[in-house]
């Protein structure tokens, strides 16, 4: 009887010791992700730091590091998605086509690897928006929007996908995006093509 309790205690100790490293790794991943998200939100609100490239690159790297160091973590899709959002924010400030391309590819990667995840259709919509409105590739944008409407017809991004599809259909020649928004001489936001 004494031997039975000793074996039971040893078994429980072994199971607990194996389970602890996994939960500690998950806690590390969650902590790193939360810190990166907090930094992303802080950077969005800080006009001075937000105008610089390096802080955005650092935030993207933090999300990438979380994914790289914890590839089996259950929230990897969200970490990848937020890394793509951070790259999109950087691109919207730098206006570099390479940054927009990187952001679009990141969103497409989320949707391809995690098509079952709740953020898959969101990622496709972001990628379609970038491809159509920032990179001028309306064909690629329409293909992504078709994917949303085919795979996720009742998802929360179906209606925005239809709206973007309609907006892209109205583009002259079907391949030119609307002009970007800019501050006009009057000090109000206007389309570039409306500025005299």
PDB file of C-alpha atoms in Angstrom:
ATOM      1  CA  UNK A   1       0.000   0.000   0.000  1.00  0.00           C
ATOM      2  CA  UNK A   2       2.823   2.349   0.892  1.00  0.00           C
ATOM      3  CA  UNK A   3       4.510   1.516  -2.425  1.00  0.00           C
ATOM      4  CA  UNK A   4       1.258   2.387  -4.310  1.00  0.00           C
ATOM      5  CA  UNK A   5       1.101   5.878  -2.783  1.00  0.00           C
ATOM      6  CA  UNK A   6       4.792   6.426  -3.481  1.00  0.00           C
ATOM      7  CA  UNK A   7       4.266   5.524  -7.160  1.00  0.00           C
ATOM      8  CA  UNK A   8       1.162   7.730  -7.324  1.00  0.00           C
ATOM      9  CA  UNK A   9       3.036  10.667  -5.805  1.00  0.00           C
ATOM     10  CA  UNK A  10       5.953  10.125  -8.173  1.00  0.00           C
ATOM     11  CA  UNK A  11       3.576   9.972 -11.158  1.00  0.00           C
ATOM     12  CA  UNK A  12       1.802  13.174 -10.152  1.00  0.00           C
ATOM     13  CA  UNK A  13       5.119  14.945  -9.642  1.00  0.00           C
ATOM     14  CA  UNK A  14       6.290  13.824 -13.082  1.00  0.00           C
ATOM     15  CA  UNK A  15       3.058  14.996 -14.763  1.00  0.00           C
ATOM     16  CA  UNK A  16       3.211  18.378 -13.015  1.00  0.00           C
ATOM     17  CA  UNK A  17       6.844  18.927 -13.963  1.00  0.00           C
ATOM     18  CA  UNK A  18       6.137  18.173 -17.623  1.00  0.00           C
ATOM     19  CA  UNK A  19       3.093  20.470 -17.672  1.00  0.00           C
ATOM     20  CA  UNK A  20       4.822  23.433 -16.048  1.00  0.00           C
ATOM     21  CA  UNK A  21       7.281  24.250 -18.843  1.00  0.00           C
ATOM     22  CA  UNK A  22       4.469  24.265 -21.419  1.00  0.00           C
ATOM     23  CA  UNK A  23       2.335  26.639 -19.365  1.00  0.00           C
ATOM     24  CA  UNK A  24       5.374  28.807 -18.623  1.00  0.00           C
ATOM     25  CA  UNK A  25       6.111  29.054 -22.355  1.00  0.00           C
ATOM     26  CA  UNK A  26       2.506  30.008 -23.054  1.00  0.00           C
ATOM     27  CA  UNK A  27       2.699  32.672 -20.358  1.00  0.00           C
ATOM     28  CA  UNK A  28       5.939  33.998 -21.890  1.00  0.00           C
ATOM     29  CA  UNK A  29       4.300  34.129 -25.328  1.00  0.00           C
ATOM     30  CA  UNK A  30       1.203  35.864 -23.965  1.00  0.00           C
ATOM     31  CA  UNK A  31       3.352  38.377 -22.105  1.00  0.00           C
ATOM     32  CA  UNK A  32       5.499  39.148 -25.170  1.00  0.00           C
ATOM     33  CA  UNK A  33       2.379  39.491 -27.337  1.00  0.00           C
ATOM     34  CA  UNK A  34       0.654  41.790 -24.840  1.00  0.00           C
ATOM     35  CA  UNK A  35       3.755  43.987 -24.609  1.00  0.00           C
ATOM     36  CA  UNK A  36       4.001  44.223 -28.409  1.00  0.00           C
ATOM     37  CA  UNK A  37       0.293  45.106 -28.692  1.00  0.00           C
ATOM     38  CA  UNK A  38       0.655  47.760 -26.016  1.00  0.00           C
ATOM     39  CA  UNK A  39       3.645  49.238 -27.854  1.00  0.00           C
ATOM     40  CA  UNK A  40       1.694  49.217 -31.140  1.00  0.00           C
ATOM     41  CA  UNK A  41      -1.214  51.139 -29.599  1.00  0.00           C
ATOM     42  CA  UNK A  42       1.147  53.575 -27.896  1.00  0.00           C
ATOM     43  CA  UNK A  43       2.966  54.209 -31.152  1.00  0.00           C
ATOM     44  CA  UNK A  44      -0.290  54.877 -33.009  1.00  0.00           C
ATOM     45  CA  UNK A  45      -1.144  57.617 -30.497  1.00  0.00           C
ATOM     46  CA  UNK A  46       2.330  59.210 -30.401  1.00  0.00           C
ATOM     47  CA  UNK A  47       2.612  61.524 -33.435  1.00  0.00           C
ATOM     48  CA  UNK A  48       6.284  62.300 -32.826  1.00  0.00           C
ATOM     49  CA  UNK A  49       7.512  58.702 -32.471  1.00  0.00           C
ATOM     50  CA  UNK A  50       4.939  57.469 -34.982  1.00  0.00           C
ATOM     51  CA  UNK A  51       6.528  59.623 -37.672  1.00  0.00           C
ATOM     52  CA  UNK A  52       9.801  57.704 -37.334  1.00  0.00           C
ATOM     53  CA  UNK A  53      10.505  54.415 -39.106  1.00  0.00           C
ATOM     54  CA  UNK A  54      12.604  52.665 -36.455  1.00  0.00           C
ATOM     55  CA  UNK A  55       9.903  52.340 -33.737  1.00  0.00           C
ATOM     56  CA  UNK A  56       7.544  50.691 -36.250  1.00  0.00           C
ATOM     57  CA  UNK A  57      10.240  48.285 -37.399  1.00  0.00           C
ATOM     58  CA  UNK A  58      10.907  47.410 -33.754  1.00  0.00           C
ATOM     59  CA  UNK A  59       7.205  46.681 -33.085  1.00  0.00           C
ATOM     60  CA  UNK A  60       6.972  44.478 -36.187  1.00  0.00           C
ATOM     61  CA  UNK A  61      10.086  42.646 -34.982  1.00  0.00           C
ATOM     62  CA  UNK A  62       8.524  42.094 -31.564  1.00  0.00           C
ATOM     63  CA  UNK A  63       5.503  40.372 -33.104  1.00  0.00           C
ATOM     64  CA  UNK A  64       7.771  38.375 -35.423  1.00  0.00           C
ATOM     65  CA  UNK A  65       9.917  37.367 -32.442  1.00  0.00           C
ATOM     66  CA  UNK A  66       6.880  36.139 -30.529  1.00  0.00           C
ATOM     67  CA  UNK A  67       5.870  33.967 -33.489  1.00  0.00           C
ATOM     68  CA  UNK A  68       9.418  32.694 -34.033  1.00  0.00           C
ATOM     69  CA  UNK A  69      10.058  31.871 -30.363  1.00  0.00           C
ATOM     70  CA  UNK A  70       6.625  30.324 -29.707  1.00  0.00           C
ATOM     71  CA  UNK A  71       5.530  28.702 -32.995  1.00  0.00           C
ATOM     72  CA  UNK A  72       3.137  26.282 -31.275  1.00  0.00           C
ATOM     73  CA  UNK A  73       1.416  28.960 -29.188  1.00  0.00           C
ATOM     74  CA  UNK A  74      -2.342  28.997 -29.739  1.00  0.00           C
ATOM     75  CA  UNK A  75      -2.432  32.741 -30.469  1.00  0.00           C
ATOM     76  CA  UNK A  76       0.201  32.770 -33.241  1.00  0.00           C
ATOM     77  CA  UNK A  77      -2.405  33.864 -35.841  1.00  0.00           C
ATOM     78  CA  UNK A  78      -3.226  36.989 -33.826  1.00  0.00           C
ATOM     79  CA  UNK A  79       0.458  37.780 -33.326  1.00  0.00           C
ATOM     80  CA  UNK A  80       1.074  37.453 -37.072  1.00  0.00           C
ATOM     81  CA  UNK A  81      -2.012  39.566 -37.811  1.00  0.00           C
ATOM     82  CA  UNK A  82      -0.884  42.347 -35.473  1.00  0.00           C
ATOM     83  CA  UNK A  83       2.604  42.238 -37.003  1.00  0.00           C
ATOM     84  CA  UNK A  84       0.940  42.801 -40.375  1.00  0.00           C
ATOM     85  CA  UNK A  85      -1.110  45.665 -38.914  1.00  0.00           C
ATOM     86  CA  UNK A  86       2.070  47.261 -37.596  1.00  0.00           C
ATOM     87  CA  UNK A  87       3.683  46.958 -41.039  1.00  0.00           C
ATOM     88  CA  UNK A  88       0.569  48.514 -42.620  1.00  0.00           C
ATOM     89  CA  UNK A  89       0.827  51.421 -40.183  1.00  0.00           C
ATOM     90  CA  UNK A  90       4.484  51.881 -41.121  1.00  0.00           C
ATOM     91  CA  UNK A  91       3.612  51.754 -44.828  1.00  0.00           C
ATOM     92  CA  UNK A  92       0.844  54.326 -44.400  1.00  0.00           C
ATOM     93  CA  UNK A  93       3.459  56.684 -42.992  1.00  0.00           C
ATOM     94  CA  UNK A  94       6.384  55.885 -45.293  1.00  0.00           C
ATOM     95  CA  UNK A  95       4.356  55.504 -48.524  1.00  0.00           C
ATOM     96  CA  UNK A  96       7.023  53.063 -49.717  1.00  0.00           C
ATOM     97  CA  UNK A  97       5.620  50.476 -52.126  1.00  0.00           C
ATOM     98  CA  UNK A  98       7.952  47.874 -50.604  1.00  0.00           C
ATOM     99  CA  UNK A  99       6.390  48.466 -47.168  1.00  0.00           C
ATOM    100  CA  UNK A 100       2.870  48.123 -48.579  1.00  0.00           C
ATOM    101  CA  UNK A 101       3.933  44.942 -50.394  1.00  0.00           C
ATOM    102  CA  UNK A 102       5.400  43.541 -47.163  1.00  0.00           C
ATOM    103  CA  UNK A 103       2.193  44.343 -45.261  1.00  0.00           C
ATOM    104  CA  UNK A 104       0.009  42.725 -47.940  1.00  0.00           C
ATOM    105  CA  UNK A 105       2.147  39.584 -47.965  1.00  0.00           C
ATOM    106  CA  UNK A 106       2.002  39.357 -44.185  1.00  0.00           C
ATOM    107  CA  UNK A 107      -1.808  39.527 -44.221  1.00  0.00           C
ATOM    108  CA  UNK A 108      -1.943  36.954 -47.021  1.00  0.00           C
ATOM    109  CA  UNK A 109       0.335  34.637 -45.004  1.00  0.00           C
ATOM    110  CA  UNK A 110      -2.033  34.820 -42.013  1.00  0.00           C
ATOM    111  CA  UNK A 111      -5.000  33.882 -44.203  1.00  0.00           C
ATOM    112  CA  UNK A 112      -3.110  31.081 -45.971  1.00  0.00           C
ATOM    113  CA  UNK A 113      -1.689  29.438 -42.841  1.00  0.00           C
ATOM    114  CA  UNK A 114      -4.717  29.922 -40.617  1.00  0.00           C
ATOM    115  CA  UNK A 115      -7.746  29.898 -42.928  1.00  0.00           C
ATOM    116  CA  UNK A 116      -9.825  28.477 -40.050  1.00  0.00           C
ATOM    117  CA  UNK A 117      -9.027  31.388 -37.721  1.00  0.00           C
ATOM    118  CA  UNK A 118     -11.455  34.227 -37.004  1.00  0.00           C
ATOM    119  CA  UNK A 119      -8.892  36.751 -38.339  1.00  0.00           C
ATOM    120  CA  UNK A 120      -8.433  35.043 -41.721  1.00  0.00           C
ATOM    121  CA  UNK A 121     -11.131  37.074 -43.487  1.00  0.00           C
ATOM    122  CA  UNK A 122      -9.932  40.262 -41.778  1.00  0.00           C
ATOM    123  CA  UNK A 123      -6.422  39.572 -43.066  1.00  0.00           C
ATOM    124  CA  UNK A 124      -7.716  39.004 -46.603  1.00  0.00           C
ATOM    125  CA  UNK A 125      -9.663  42.281 -46.502  1.00  0.00           C
ATOM    126  CA  UNK A 126      -6.593  44.221 -45.359  1.00  0.00           C
ATOM    127  CA  UNK A 127      -4.497  42.592 -48.088  1.00  0.00           C
ATOM    128  CA  UNK A 128      -7.144  43.387 -50.722  1.00  0.00           C
ATOM    129  CA  UNK A 129      -7.335  47.001 -49.578  1.00  0.00           C
ATOM    130  CA  UNK A 130      -3.566  47.402 -49.781  1.00  0.00           C
ATOM    131  CA  UNK A 131      -3.306  45.684 -53.155  1.00  0.00           C
ATOM    132  CA  UNK A 132      -6.172  47.669 -54.691  1.00  0.00           C
ATOM    133  CA  UNK A 133      -5.895  51.089 -53.073  1.00  0.00           C
ATOM    134  CA  UNK A 134      -2.178  51.390 -52.333  1.00  0.00           C
ATOM    135  CA  UNK A 135      -0.401  49.232 -54.903  1.00  0.00           C
ATOM    136  CA  UNK A 136      -2.904  49.714 -57.734  1.00  0.00           C
ATOM    137  CA  UNK A 137      -3.268  45.996 -58.402  1.00  0.00           C
ATOM    138  CA  UNK A 138      -7.042  45.825 -58.709  1.00  0.00           C
ATOM    139  CA  UNK A 139      -6.961  42.318 -60.218  1.00  0.00           C
ATOM    140  CA  UNK A 140      -5.135  40.855 -57.224  1.00  0.00           C
ATOM    141  CA  UNK A 141      -7.422  42.790 -54.904  1.00  0.00           C
ATOM    142  CA  UNK A 142     -10.539  41.396 -56.573  1.00  0.00           C
ATOM    143  CA  UNK A 143      -9.138  37.868 -56.316  1.00  0.00           C
ATOM    144  CA  UNK A 144      -8.659  38.294 -52.555  1.00  0.00           C
ATOM    145  CA  UNK A 145     -12.153  39.758 -52.200  1.00  0.00           C
ATOM    146  CA  UNK A 146     -13.585  36.819 -54.150  1.00  0.00           C
ATOM    147  CA  UNK A 147     -11.831  34.516 -51.704  1.00  0.00           C
ATOM    148  CA  UNK A 148     -13.541  36.248 -48.786  1.00  0.00           C
ATOM    149  CA  UNK A 149     -16.952  36.000 -50.453  1.00  0.00           C
ATOM    150  CA  UNK A 150     -16.410  32.333 -51.370  1.00  0.00           C
ATOM    151  CA  UNK A 151     -14.845  30.996 -48.165  1.00  0.00           C
ATOM    152  CA  UNK A 152     -16.522  33.287 -45.633  1.00  0.00           C
ATOM    153  CA  UNK A 153     -19.864  34.340 -47.209  1.00  0.00           C
ATOM    154  CA  UNK A 154     -21.527  34.955 -43.838  1.00  0.00           C
ATOM    155  CA  UNK A 155     -18.432  36.291 -42.079  1.00  0.00           C
ATOM    156  CA  UNK A 156     -18.127  39.770 -40.617  1.00  0.00           C
ATOM    157  CA  UNK A 157     -15.912  40.887 -43.518  1.00  0.00           C
ATOM    158  CA  UNK A 158     -18.294  39.815 -46.318  1.00  0.00           C
ATOM    159  CA  UNK A 159     -20.121  43.152 -46.463  1.00  0.00           C
ATOM    160  CA  UNK A 160     -16.939  45.278 -46.343  1.00  0.00           C
ATOM    161  CA  UNK A 161     -15.544  42.989 -49.076  1.00  0.00           C
ATOM    162  CA  UNK A 162     -18.596  43.689 -51.260  1.00  0.00           C
ATOM    163  CA  UNK A 163     -18.224  47.429 -50.632  1.00  0.00           C
ATOM    164  CA  UNK A 164     -14.529  47.373 -51.548  1.00  0.00           C
ATOM    165  CA  UNK A 165     -15.309  45.298 -54.635  1.00  0.00           C
ATOM    166  CA  UNK A 166     -17.880  47.904 -55.710  1.00  0.00           C
ATOM    167  CA  UNK A 167     -15.442  50.761 -55.059  1.00  0.00           C
ATOM    168  CA  UNK A 168     -12.758  49.020 -57.113  1.00  0.00           C
ATOM    169  CA  UNK A 169     -15.243  48.408 -59.925  1.00  0.00           C
ATOM    170  CA  UNK A 170     -15.752  52.159 -60.177  1.00  0.00           C
ATOM    171  CA  UNK A 171     -12.042  52.797 -60.621  1.00  0.00           C
ATOM    172  CA  UNK A 172     -11.225  54.281 -64.057  1.00  0.00           C
ATOM    173  CA  UNK A 173     -10.097  51.530 -66.372  1.00  0.00           C
ATOM    174  CA  UNK A 174     -10.610  49.049 -63.567  1.00  0.00           C
ATOM    175  CA  UNK A 175      -7.006  49.234 -62.484  1.00  0.00           C
ATOM    176  CA  UNK A 176      -6.419  52.644 -60.925  1.00  0.00           C
ATOM    177  CA  UNK A 177      -7.186  53.263 -57.248  1.00  0.00           C
ATOM    178  CA  UNK A 178      -8.768  56.467 -55.968  1.00  0.00           C
ATOM    179  CA  UNK A 179      -6.332  59.236 -55.243  1.00  0.00           C
ATOM    180  CA  UNK A 180      -4.964  59.220 -51.697  1.00  0.00           C
ATOM    181  CA  UNK A 181      -6.393  61.614 -49.145  1.00  0.00           C
ATOM    182  CA  UNK A 182      -4.308  64.701 -48.481  1.00  0.00           C
ATOM    183  CA  UNK A 183      -4.626  67.959 -46.589  1.00  0.00           C
ATOM    184  CA  UNK A 184      -5.659  70.630 -49.091  1.00  0.00           C
ATOM    185  CA  UNK A 185      -4.856  74.339 -49.075  1.00  0.00           C
ATOM    186  CA  UNK A 186      -7.994  74.988 -47.044  1.00  0.00           C
ATOM    187  CA  UNK A 187      -6.609  72.798 -44.259  1.00  0.00           C
ATOM    188  CA  UNK A 188      -9.326  70.169 -44.639  1.00  0.00           C
ATOM    189  CA  UNK A 189      -8.897  66.608 -45.844  1.00  0.00           C
ATOM    190  CA  UNK A 190      -9.502  66.259 -49.567  1.00  0.00           C
ATOM    191  CA  UNK A 191      -8.808  63.825 -52.341  1.00  0.00           C
ATOM    192  CA  UNK A 192      -5.598  64.742 -54.182  1.00  0.00           C
ATOM    193  CA  UNK A 193      -7.524  65.053 -57.436  1.00  0.00           C
ATOM    194  CA  UNK A 194      -9.812  67.638 -55.777  1.00  0.00           C
ATOM    195  CA  UNK A 195      -6.980  69.951 -54.783  1.00  0.00           C
ATOM    196  CA  UNK A 196      -6.729  72.891 -57.233  1.00  0.00           C
TER     197      UNK A 196
END
